[in-house]
Amino acid sequence: MNPSVRYPNVEGLFSEVDHFIPASSKERPPRIGISANRKEGLSCIAETYIQAVVHAGGAPMLIPVITDIALLTEIVESIDGLIMSGGADINPLFVNEDPIPQLQDVDTYRDEFDLILIRLAANRQVPMMGICRGHQVMNIAFGGSIYQDIYSQADGPLIKHSQKQAREYPSHQVTLSSGKNRLKEILDGTNELLVNSFHHQAVRAVAPGFESWAEAADGINEAMGHPENALFSVQWHPEAMEETDPKMRALFRYHVENARLFARAKALHRSCVILDSHTDTPMLFPGEFNIGRKEGGKVNLPLMEEGLTDVAFMVAYIPQGARDPRSLQSATDYAVERLQQVIIQETKNFQRMRIARSVEDIRALKARGLKAIGLGVENGYAIGKDLANLSLFRKMGVSYITLCHNGDNDICDSAKGKREWHGLSPFGREVVREMNRVGLLVDVSHASEETFYQVLETSAVPIVATHSSAKALCDHPRNLTDDQLKALAARGGVAQVCLYKGFINKQADKASLTDAVRHIDHMVEVMGIDHVGIGSDFDGDGELIGCAATNELINLTTRLLALGYSDHDIRKIWGENFLTVLSLAQDYGQKQTSI
């Protein structure tokens, strides 16, 4: 590789620099961080890595070998894609193994750097591509294992995996795995590929959640990737071959395109309100909790910050119980206590978040760079038989109440109930009207079809389903039929797609990000773009392959962009549609209570 240079003249060079006009932000190439190698006190990288990124349309940035987590965080948040480069052996102590005699030179400091870098990038959903050592260290970081030395540890006869000829020449063939294989798609259906080879360590067991994409003739893994996220790695050195091999360049183009979409997704998340309408986080903790720390849940401030999520509605969920006076009072008391535990988060994390009691609060907090926590009550059982509790909850800052859960109550029939009331009870109709009067948004997730339609007829303002998906795609009692979706849209309401596995795919263990996008796409087609949103149900067992926590919600944005959704449409899905119905409910209540 011989990069071209300009004529060596200071005046002419500076003139060219000074007259250069940068592209607009939408046209700028994505920033691709490349992890540096470490040799003889130098953080360095072969120029072939840099040129491969340039040829693919990216802007390369070398990340020096440092282990300061704060500084690496700043770097990771500035990049749109990451390439983990090749280098020396990995210290087996990181995977709780003692070294074998065949282990060669290791650099524990670089190992630590690589692992920190991968973890920071993974937490933020940064697209990643691993090369040679990068393939192995990515596998370790995501829970896989490696051979310290394939020649002494792998079974059966092996081919030669460390060639003597120059890197731009291939030395052996790899076979792409059968069936659906993203690598085949990247390489236009190729089944075999000629690659170079410079290693004696290798992936042993592919990390959980990843797929093996290619193997050498001796069974040694040569490539892996995640089926839903923009994460993949190869054992060979494609950067050394991409100048003459279009297939190798295709790998870098694929990675840079993923980075380009991710850059657009980040820009969207920073400019518009990203709102999750339903999480059950308060129910994870029997007593006090602190959302300012990562404490095992799927929704907290660190995860919201990593994923650039602005608003999470946290609900006081009350399972359906007995309906005698004592039980009803206990349900009310329990809901109040859970809501109070959420409200005190504002005191614990005053520099990072506030409780949002109105649409105006949400917009103001976004403008100030603070996270917003909204309040909800899941199951009108918490109201008891006292309409005054609706005003109590509204004064606490509650924005919506889900009328029921998995069982009929004094308000209405549930989707999983026994049709006690054939829809709304007489008291339930009073509840809906009083919710309208005090400015509480009515939520019909969990309600039966009869209840759903009767609420539509009774409510003076549009309503919401805060966490319900499309029954046409997944036949579950909790999902909404196309007729329900159309009726909801016709009345100005909104349905928030739920990320609960069993509501997304009948084969719950296979429920994925792709399935969720299909539900969003279907519901947009049926209802129109103004009536669809997202309510994750995180910490209430909401979790999908590729979208398992709040920091991973940005993956939905990337997918919607890839499908051709406009920035304007995605703004609506991510918050504006929900804020519209919430605003209508709150404005109506304010007018009624001021009369």
PDB file of N, CA, C and O in Angstrom, residues 476-542:
ATOM      1  N   HIS A 476     -52.322 -13.990  20.998  1.00  0.00           N
ATOM      2  CA  HIS A 476     -52.308 -14.054  22.463  1.00  0.00           C
ATOM      3  C   HIS A 476     -53.467 -13.201  22.971  1.00  0.00           C
ATOM      4  O   HIS A 476     -53.746 -12.133  22.417  1.00  0.00           O
ATOM      5  N   PRO A 477     -54.171 -13.638  24.024  1.00  0.00           N
ATOM      6  CA  PRO A 477     -55.314 -12.866  24.525  1.00  0.00           C
ATOM      7  C   PRO A 477     -54.982 -11.427  24.885  1.00  0.00           C
ATOM      8  O   PRO A 477     -55.862 -10.551  24.852  1.00  0.00           O
ATOM      9  N   ARG A 478     -53.720 -11.171  25.226  1.00  0.00           N
ATOM     10  CA  ARG A 478     -53.311  -9.826  25.633  1.00  0.00           C
ATOM     11  C   ARG A 478     -53.067  -8.881  24.463  1.00  0.00           C
ATOM     12  O   ARG A 478     -52.918  -7.673  24.649  1.00  0.00           O
ATOM     13  N   ASN A 479     -52.993  -9.416  23.265  1.00  0.00           N
ATOM     14  CA  ASN A 479     -52.728  -8.582  22.096  1.00  0.00           C
ATOM     15  C   ASN A 479     -54.019  -8.034  21.498  1.00  0.00           C
ATOM     16  O   ASN A 479     -55.121  -8.502  21.806  1.00  0.00           O
ATOM     17  N   LEU A 480     -53.877  -7.054  20.614  1.00  0.00           N
ATOM     18  CA  LEU A 480     -55.028  -6.384  20.021  1.00  0.00           C
ATOM     19  C   LEU A 480     -55.243  -6.855  18.590  1.00  0.00           C
ATOM     20  O   LEU A 480     -54.298  -6.958  17.806  1.00  0.00           O
ATOM     21  N   THR A 481     -56.501  -7.117  18.246  1.00  0.00           N
ATOM     22  CA  THR A 481     -56.841  -7.505  16.874  1.00  0.00           C
ATOM     23  C   THR A 481     -56.693  -6.289  15.961  1.00  0.00           C
ATOM     24  O   THR A 481     -56.654  -5.135  16.413  1.00  0.00           O
ATOM     25  N   ASP A 482     -56.655  -6.553  14.673  1.00  0.00           N
ATOM     26  CA  ASP A 482     -56.581  -5.445  13.716  1.00  0.00           C
ATOM     27  C   ASP A 482     -57.810  -4.538  13.831  1.00  0.00           C
ATOM     28  O   ASP A 482     -57.705  -3.315  13.688  1.00  0.00           O
ATOM     29  N   ASP A 483     -58.980  -5.139  14.095  1.00  0.00           N
ATOM     30  CA  ASP A 483     -60.185  -4.324  14.260  1.00  0.00           C
ATOM     31  C   ASP A 483     -60.058  -3.417  15.477  1.00  0.00           C
ATOM     32  O   ASP A 483     -60.480  -2.249  15.434  1.00  0.00           O
ATOM     33  N   GLN A 484     -59.492  -3.938  16.559  1.00  0.00           N
ATOM     34  CA  GLN A 484     -59.271  -3.099  17.741  1.00  0.00           C
ATOM     35  C   GLN A 484     -58.288  -1.966  17.432  1.00  0.00           C
ATOM     36  O   GLN A 484     -58.494  -0.820  17.845  1.00  0.00           O
ATOM     37  N   LEU A 485     -57.222  -2.310  16.726  1.00  0.00           N
ATOM     38  CA  LEU A 485     -56.231  -1.291  16.385  1.00  0.00           C
ATOM     39  C   LEU A 485     -56.856  -0.185  15.542  1.00  0.00           C
ATOM     40  O   LEU A 485     -56.604   1.008  15.770  1.00  0.00           O
ATOM     41  N   LYS A 486     -57.682  -0.565  14.572  1.00  0.00           N
ATOM     42  CA  LYS A 486     -58.341   0.428  13.720  1.00  0.00           C
ATOM     43  C   LYS A 486     -59.303   1.301  14.527  1.00  0.00           C
ATOM     44  O   LYS A 486     -59.370   2.521  14.336  1.00  0.00           O
ATOM     45  N   ALA A 487     -60.039   0.665  15.428  1.00  0.00           N
ATOM     46  CA  ALA A 487     -60.991   1.413  16.249  1.00  0.00           C
ATOM     47  C   ALA A 487     -60.269   2.378  17.179  1.00  0.00           C
ATOM     48  O   ALA A 487     -60.707   3.518  17.380  1.00  0.00           O
ATOM     49  N   LEU A 488     -59.168   1.925  17.735  1.00  0.00           N
ATOM     50  CA  LEU A 488     -58.376   2.772  18.628  1.00  0.00           C
ATOM     51  C   LEU A 488     -57.852   3.989  17.878  1.00  0.00           C
ATOM     52  O   LEU A 488     -57.927   5.127  18.370  1.00  0.00           O
ATOM     53  N   ALA A 489     -57.339   3.762  16.677  1.00  0.00           N
ATOM     54  CA  ALA A 489     -56.817   4.868  15.867  1.00  0.00           C
ATOM     55  C   ALA A 489     -57.934   5.830  15.470  1.00  0.00           C
ATOM     56  O   ALA A 489     -57.751   7.052  15.476  1.00  0.00           O
ATOM     57  N   ALA A 490     -59.102   5.279  15.132  1.00  0.00           N
ATOM     58  CA  ALA A 490     -60.222   6.114  14.706  1.00  0.00           C
ATOM     59  C   ALA A 490     -60.661   7.075  15.807  1.00  0.00           C
ATOM     60  O   ALA A 490     -61.176   8.169  15.521  1.00  0.00           O
ATOM     61  N   ARG A 491     -60.450   6.698  17.056  1.00  0.00           N
ATOM     62  CA  ARG A 491     -60.788   7.550  18.197  1.00  0.00           C
ATOM     63  C   ARG A 491     -59.593   8.364  18.686  1.00  0.00           C
ATOM     64  O   ARG A 491     -59.652   8.953  19.765  1.00  0.00           O
ATOM     65  N   GLY A 492     -58.492   8.346  17.926  1.00  0.00           N
ATOM     66  CA  GLY A 492     -57.335   9.153  18.285  1.00  0.00           C
ATOM     67  C   GLY A 492     -56.410   8.531  19.299  1.00  0.00           C
ATOM     68  O   GLY A 492     -55.512   9.199  19.823  1.00  0.00           O
ATOM     69  N   GLY A 493     -56.603   7.241  19.577  1.00  0.00           N
ATOM     70  CA  GLY A 493     -55.792   6.567  20.584  1.00  0.00           C
ATOM     71  C   GLY A 493     -54.472   6.047  20.044  1.00  0.00           C
ATOM     72  O   GLY A 493     -54.182   6.142  18.846  1.00  0.00           O
ATOM     73  N   VAL A 494     -53.678   5.472  20.948  1.00  0.00           N
ATOM     74  CA  VAL A 494     -52.343   4.986  20.618  1.00  0.00           C
ATOM     75  C   VAL A 494     -52.129   3.610  21.231  1.00  0.00           C
ATOM     76  O   VAL A 494     -52.556   3.347  22.368  1.00  0.00           O
ATOM     77  N   ALA A 495     -51.482   2.711  20.485  1.00  0.00           N
ATOM     78  CA  ALA A 495     -51.081   1.395  20.985  1.00  0.00           C
ATOM     79  C   ALA A 495     -49.564   1.340  21.057  1.00  0.00           C
ATOM     80  O   ALA A 495     -48.884   1.619  20.072  1.00  0.00           O
ATOM     81  N   GLN A 496     -49.051   1.001  22.222  1.00  0.00           N
ATOM     82  CA  GLN A 496     -47.613   0.930  22.458  1.00  0.00           C
ATOM     83  C   GLN A 496     -47.163  -0.533  22.372  1.00  0.00           C
ATOM     84  O   GLN A 496     -47.551  -1.357  23.201  1.00  0.00           O
ATOM     85  N   VAL A 497     -46.355  -0.850  21.378  1.00  0.00           N
ATOM     86  CA  VAL A 497     -45.906  -2.232  21.157  1.00  0.00           C
ATOM     87  C   VAL A 497     -45.154  -2.733  22.386  1.00  0.00           C
ATOM     88  O   VAL A 497     -44.234  -2.082  22.883  1.00  0.00           O
ATOM     89  N   CYS A 498     -45.551  -3.903  22.858  1.00  0.00           N
ATOM     90  CA  CYS A 498     -44.962  -4.502  24.060  1.00  0.00           C
ATOM     91  C   CYS A 498     -43.846  -5.466  23.667  1.00  0.00           C
ATOM     92  O   CYS A 498     -43.968  -6.218  22.698  1.00  0.00           O
ATOM     93  N   LEU A 499     -42.750  -5.462  24.434  1.00  0.00           N
ATOM     94  CA  LEU A 499     -41.596  -6.310  24.131  1.00  0.00           C
ATOM     95  C   LEU A 499     -41.562  -7.572  24.987  1.00  0.00           C
ATOM     96  O   LEU A 499     -40.509  -8.167  25.183  1.00  0.00           O
ATOM     97  N   TYR A 500     -42.696  -7.982  25.490  1.00  0.00           N
ATOM     98  CA  TYR A 500     -42.815  -9.231  26.254  1.00  0.00           C
ATOM     99  C   TYR A 500     -42.750 -10.400  25.275  1.00  0.00           C
ATOM    100  O   TYR A 500     -43.476 -10.419  24.279  1.00  0.00           O
ATOM    101  N   LYS A 501     -41.917 -11.371  25.554  1.00  0.00           N
ATOM    102  CA  LYS A 501     -41.639 -12.446  24.589  1.00  0.00           C
ATOM    103  C   LYS A 501     -42.892 -13.131  24.059  1.00  0.00           C
ATOM    104  O   LYS A 501     -43.048 -13.324  22.848  1.00  0.00           O
ATOM    105  N   GLY A 502     -43.772 -13.513  24.981  1.00  0.00           N
ATOM    106  CA  GLY A 502     -44.950 -14.272  24.571  1.00  0.00           C
ATOM    107  C   GLY A 502     -45.966 -13.468  23.797  1.00  0.00           C
ATOM    108  O   GLY A 502     -46.869 -14.036  23.179  1.00  0.00           O
ATOM    109  N   PHE A 503     -45.843 -12.121  23.799  1.00  0.00           N
ATOM    110  CA  PHE A 503     -46.751 -11.274  23.021  1.00  0.00           C
ATOM    111  C   PHE A 503     -46.175 -10.950  21.647  1.00  0.00           C
ATOM    112  O   PHE A 503     -46.852 -10.355  20.810  1.00  0.00           O
ATOM    113  N   ILE A 504     -44.923 -11.332  21.428  1.00  0.00           N
ATOM    114  CA  ILE A 504     -44.209 -10.996  20.195  1.00  0.00           C
ATOM    115  C   ILE A 504     -44.057 -12.212  19.281  1.00  0.00           C
ATOM    116  O   ILE A 504     -44.090 -12.115  18.063  1.00  0.00           O
ATOM    117  N   ASN A 505     -43.882 -13.383  19.889  1.00  0.00           N
ATOM    118  CA  ASN A 505     -43.684 -14.614  19.122  1.00  0.00           C
ATOM    119  C   ASN A 505     -44.269 -15.768  19.917  1.00  0.00           C
ATOM    120  O   ASN A 505     -43.998 -15.896  21.116  1.00  0.00           O
ATOM    121  N   LYS A 506     -45.084 -16.599  19.262  1.00  0.00           N
ATOM    122  CA  LYS A 506     -45.673 -17.759  19.967  1.00  0.00           C
ATOM    123  C   LYS A 506     -44.594 -18.683  20.505  1.00  0.00           C
ATOM    124  O   LYS A 506     -44.784 -19.351  21.513  1.00  0.00           O
ATOM    125  N   GLN A 507     -43.444 -18.736  19.817  1.00  0.00           N
ATOM    126  CA  GLN A 507     -42.276 -19.455  20.341  1.00  0.00           C
ATOM    127  C   GLN A 507     -41.463 -18.447  21.153  1.00  0.00           C
ATOM    128  O   GLN A 507     -40.526 -17.830  20.662  1.00  0.00           O
ATOM    129  N   ALA A 508     -41.850 -18.297  22.412  1.00  0.00           N
ATOM    130  CA  ALA A 508     -41.328 -17.199  23.229  1.00  0.00           C
ATOM    131  C   ALA A 508     -39.807 -17.194  23.313  1.00  0.00           C
ATOM    132  O   ALA A 508     -39.184 -16.128  23.344  1.00  0.00           O
ATOM    133  N   ASP A 509     -39.189 -18.379  23.329  1.00  0.00           N
ATOM    134  CA  ASP A 509     -37.729 -18.434  23.464  1.00  0.00           C
ATOM    135  C   ASP A 509     -37.015 -17.890  22.222  1.00  0.00           C
ATOM    136  O   ASP A 509     -35.817 -17.598  22.267  1.00  0.00           O
ATOM    137  N   LYS A 510     -37.752 -17.722  21.128  1.00  0.00           N
ATOM    138  CA  LYS A 510     -37.162 -17.189  19.893  1.00  0.00           C
ATOM    139  C   LYS A 510     -37.548 -15.731  19.638  1.00  0.00           C
ATOM    140  O   LYS A 510     -37.135 -15.155  18.634  1.00  0.00           O
ATOM    141  N   ALA A 511     -38.322 -15.144  20.535  1.00  0.00           N
ATOM    142  CA  ALA A 511     -38.790 -13.776  20.333  1.00  0.00           C
ATOM    143  C   ALA A 511     -37.613 -12.816  20.235  1.00  0.00           C
ATOM    144  O   ALA A 511     -36.718 -12.823  21.079  1.00  0.00           O
ATOM    145  N   SER A 512     -37.625 -11.976  19.212  1.00  0.00           N
ATOM    146  CA  SER A 512     -36.436 -11.191  18.902  1.00  0.00           C
ATOM    147  C   SER A 512     -36.772  -9.749  18.522  1.00  0.00           C
ATOM    148  O   SER A 512     -37.941  -9.384  18.313  1.00  0.00           O
ATOM    149  N   LEU A 513     -35.716  -8.981  18.406  1.00  0.00           N
ATOM    150  CA  LEU A 513     -35.810  -7.613  17.910  1.00  0.00           C
ATOM    151  C   LEU A 513     -36.506  -7.584  16.553  1.00  0.00           C
ATOM    152  O   LEU A 513     -37.352  -6.712  16.290  1.00  0.00           O
ATOM    153  N   THR A 514     -36.166  -8.511  15.686  1.00  0.00           N
ATOM    154  CA  THR A 514     -36.793  -8.581  14.359  1.00  0.00           C
ATOM    155  C   THR A 514     -38.301  -8.741  14.476  1.00  0.00           C
ATOM    156  O   THR A 514     -39.077  -8.103  13.752  1.00  0.00           O
ATOM    157  N   ASP A 515     -38.753  -9.591  15.415  1.00  0.00           N
ATOM    158  CA  ASP A 515     -40.185  -9.788  15.627  1.00  0.00           C
ATOM    159  C   ASP A 515     -40.846  -8.488  16.087  1.00  0.00           C
ATOM    160  O   ASP A 515     -41.944  -8.140  15.639  1.00  0.00           O
ATOM    161  N   ALA A 516     -40.194  -7.783  17.001  1.00  0.00           N
ATOM    162  CA  ALA A 516     -40.762  -6.523  17.503  1.00  0.00           C
ATOM    163  C   ALA A 516     -40.926  -5.516  16.380  1.00  0.00           C
ATOM    164  O   ALA A 516     -41.952  -4.826  16.299  1.00  0.00           O
ATOM    165  N   VAL A 517     -39.946  -5.433  15.505  1.00  0.00           N
ATOM    166  CA  VAL A 517     -40.028  -4.503  14.374  1.00  0.00           C
ATOM    167  C   VAL A 517     -41.177  -4.895  13.444  1.00  0.00           C
ATOM    168  O   VAL A 517     -41.878  -4.033  12.900  1.00  0.00           O
ATOM    169  N   ARG A 518     -41.400  -6.193  13.283  1.00  0.00           N
ATOM    170  CA  ARG A 518     -42.530  -6.659  12.468  1.00  0.00           C
ATOM    171  C   ARG A 518     -43.852  -6.187  13.072  1.00  0.00           C
ATOM    172  O   ARG A 518     -44.766  -5.768  12.348  1.00  0.00           O
ATOM    173  N   HIS A 519     -43.963  -6.254  14.399  1.00  0.00           N
ATOM    174  CA  HIS A 519     -45.189  -5.781  15.062  1.00  0.00           C
ATOM    175  C   HIS A 519     -45.365  -4.279  14.861  1.00  0.00           C
ATOM    176  O   HIS A 519     -46.480  -3.816  14.560  1.00  0.00           O
ATOM    177  N   ILE A 520     -44.284  -3.527  15.040  1.00  0.00           N
ATOM    178  CA  ILE A 520     -44.371  -2.076  14.830  1.00  0.00           C
ATOM    179  C   ILE A 520     -44.813  -1.786  13.398  1.00  0.00           C
ATOM    180  O   ILE A 520     -45.732  -0.982  13.158  1.00  0.00           O
ATOM    181  N   ASP A 521     -44.173  -2.441  12.446  1.00  0.00           N
ATOM    182  CA  ASP A 521     -44.464  -2.221  11.030  1.00  0.00           C
ATOM    183  C   ASP A 521     -45.924  -2.553  10.714  1.00  0.00           C
ATOM    184  O   ASP A 521     -46.613  -1.814  10.006  1.00  0.00           O
ATOM    185  N   HIS A 522     -46.392  -3.674  11.261  1.00  0.00           N
ATOM    186  CA  HIS A 522     -47.777  -4.100  11.016  1.00  0.00           C
ATOM    187  C   HIS A 522     -48.758  -3.098  11.619  1.00  0.00           C
ATOM    188  O   HIS A 522     -49.748  -2.705  10.961  1.00  0.00           O
ATOM    189  N   MET A 523     -48.491  -2.680  12.840  1.00  0.00           N
ATOM    190  CA  MET A 523     -49.417  -1.776  13.512  1.00  0.00           C
ATOM    191  C   MET A 523     -49.438  -0.396  12.850  1.00  0.00           C
ATOM    192  O   MET A 523     -50.482   0.251  12.771  1.00  0.00           O
ATOM    193  N   VAL A 524     -48.296   0.037  12.338  1.00  0.00           N
ATOM    194  CA  VAL A 524     -48.258   1.291  11.580  1.00  0.00           C
ATOM    195  C   VAL A 524     -49.095   1.159  10.311  1.00  0.00           C
ATOM    196  O   VAL A 524     -49.839   2.078   9.937  1.00  0.00           O
ATOM    197  N   GLU A 525     -48.989   0.024   9.643  1.00  0.00           N
ATOM    198  CA  GLU A 525     -49.763  -0.200   8.414  1.00  0.00           C
ATOM    199  C   GLU A 525     -51.261  -0.196   8.705  1.00  0.00           C
ATOM    200  O   GLU A 525     -52.053   0.346   7.935  1.00  0.00           O
ATOM    201  N   VAL A 526     -51.658  -0.790   9.827  1.00  0.00           N
ATOM    202  CA  VAL A 526     -53.079  -0.901  10.164  1.00  0.00           C
ATOM    203  C   VAL A 526     -53.627   0.410  10.720  1.00  0.00           C
ATOM    204  O   VAL A 526     -54.732   0.834  10.368  1.00  0.00           O
ATOM    205  N   MET A 527     -52.862   1.079  11.597  1.00  0.00           N
ATOM    206  CA  MET A 527     -53.367   2.227  12.345  1.00  0.00           C
ATOM    207  C   MET A 527     -52.953   3.573  11.769  1.00  0.00           C
ATOM    208  O   MET A 527     -53.604   4.585  12.005  1.00  0.00           O
ATOM    209  N   GLY A 528     -51.800   3.591  11.069  1.00  0.00           N
ATOM    210  CA  GLY A 528     -51.218   4.860  10.659  1.00  0.00           C
ATOM    211  C   GLY A 528     -50.107   5.247  11.613  1.00  0.00           C
ATOM    212  O   GLY A 528     -50.081   4.849  12.774  1.00  0.00           O
ATOM    213  N   ILE A 529     -49.189   6.063  11.140  1.00  0.00           N
ATOM    214  CA  ILE A 529     -47.975   6.384  11.888  1.00  0.00           C
ATOM    215  C   ILE A 529     -48.262   7.183  13.155  1.00  0.00           C
ATOM    216  O   ILE A 529     -47.444   7.201  14.086  1.00  0.00           O
ATOM    217  N   ASP A 530     -49.433   7.820  13.251  1.00  0.00           N
ATOM    218  CA  ASP A 530     -49.736   8.679  14.396  1.00  0.00           C
ATOM    219  C   ASP A 530     -50.263   7.919  15.611  1.00  0.00           C
ATOM    220  O   ASP A 530     -50.596   8.561  16.624  1.00  0.00           O
ATOM    221  N   HIS A 531     -50.311   6.607  15.546  1.00  0.00           N
ATOM    222  CA  HIS A 531     -51.017   5.877  16.606  1.00  0.00           C
ATOM    223  C   HIS A 531     -50.222   4.707  17.200  1.00  0.00           C
ATOM    224  O   HIS A 531     -50.800   3.868  17.895  1.00  0.00           O
ATOM    225  N   VAL A 532     -48.917   4.673  16.973  1.00  0.00           N
ATOM    226  CA  VAL A 532     -48.092   3.555  17.430  1.00  0.00           C
ATOM    227  C   VAL A 532     -46.936   4.071  18.267  1.00  0.00           C
ATOM    228  O   VAL A 532     -46.334   5.101  17.941  1.00  0.00           O
ATOM    229  N   GLY A 533     -46.635   3.352  19.340  1.00  0.00           N
ATOM    230  CA  GLY A 533     -45.495   3.682  20.194  1.00  0.00           C
ATOM    231  C   GLY A 533     -44.877   2.424  20.765  1.00  0.00           C
ATOM    232  O   GLY A 533     -45.120   1.322  20.266  1.00  0.00           O
ATOM    233  N   ILE A 534     -44.102   2.570  21.828  1.00  0.00           N
ATOM    234  CA  ILE A 534     -43.382   1.428  22.407  1.00  0.00           C
ATOM    235  C   ILE A 534     -43.485   1.463  23.926  1.00  0.00           C
ATOM    236  O   ILE A 534     -43.190   2.473  24.559  1.00  0.00           O
ATOM    237  N   GLY A 535     -43.916   0.335  24.499  1.00  0.00           N
ATOM    238  CA  GLY A 535     -43.943   0.151  25.959  1.00  0.00           C
ATOM    239  C   GLY A 535     -43.309  -1.183  26.276  1.00  0.00           C
ATOM    240  O   GLY A 535     -43.899  -2.239  26.043  1.00  0.00           O
ATOM    241  N   SER A 536     -42.098  -1.179  26.793  1.00  0.00           N
ATOM    242  CA  SER A 536     -41.250  -2.380  26.822  1.00  0.00           C
ATOM    243  C   SER A 536     -41.743  -3.487  27.739  1.00  0.00           C
ATOM    244  O   SER A 536     -41.530  -4.658  27.469  1.00  0.00           O
ATOM    245  N   ASP A 537     -42.376  -3.136  28.870  1.00  0.00           N
ATOM    246  CA  ASP A 537     -42.683  -4.114  29.919  1.00  0.00           C
ATOM    247  C   ASP A 537     -41.410  -4.684  30.550  1.00  0.00           C
ATOM    248  O   ASP A 537     -41.425  -5.765  31.124  1.00  0.00           O
ATOM    249  N   PHE A 538     -40.280  -3.956  30.424  1.00  0.00           N
ATOM    250  CA  PHE A 538     -39.048  -4.374  31.087  1.00  0.00           C
ATOM    251  C   PHE A 538     -39.272  -4.455  32.596  1.00  0.00           C
ATOM    252  O   PHE A 538     -40.016  -3.662  33.176  1.00  0.00           O
ATOM    253  N   ASP A 539     -38.613  -5.401  33.204  1.00  0.00           N
ATOM    254  CA  ASP A 539     -38.730  -5.715  34.632  1.00  0.00           C
ATOM    255  C   ASP A 539     -40.082  -6.296  34.977  1.00  0.00           C
ATOM    256  O   ASP A 539     -40.378  -6.553  36.150  1.00  0.00           O
ATOM    257  N   GLY A 540     -40.915  -6.521  33.942  1.00  0.00           N
ATOM    258  CA  GLY A 540     -42.143  -7.289  34.093  1.00  0.00           C
ATOM    259  C   GLY A 540     -42.084  -8.464  33.136  1.00  0.00           C
ATOM    260  O   GLY A 540     -43.083  -8.907  32.597  1.00  0.00           O
ATOM    261  N   ASP A 541     -40.864  -8.940  32.907  1.00  0.00           N
ATOM    262  CA  ASP A 541     -40.526 -10.047  32.003  1.00  0.00           C
ATOM    263  C   ASP A 541     -40.447  -9.640  30.538  1.00  0.00           C
ATOM    264  O   ASP A 541     -40.320 -10.491  29.665  1.00  0.00           O
ATOM    265  N   GLY A 542     -40.529  -8.348  30.237  1.00  0.00           N
ATOM    266  CA  GLY A 542     -40.252  -7.908  28.881  1.00  0.00           C
ATOM    267  C   GLY A 542     -38.775  -8.103  28.574  1.00  0.00           C
ATOM    268  O   GLY A 542     -37.919  -7.668  29.334  1.00  0.00           O
TER     269      GLY A 542
END
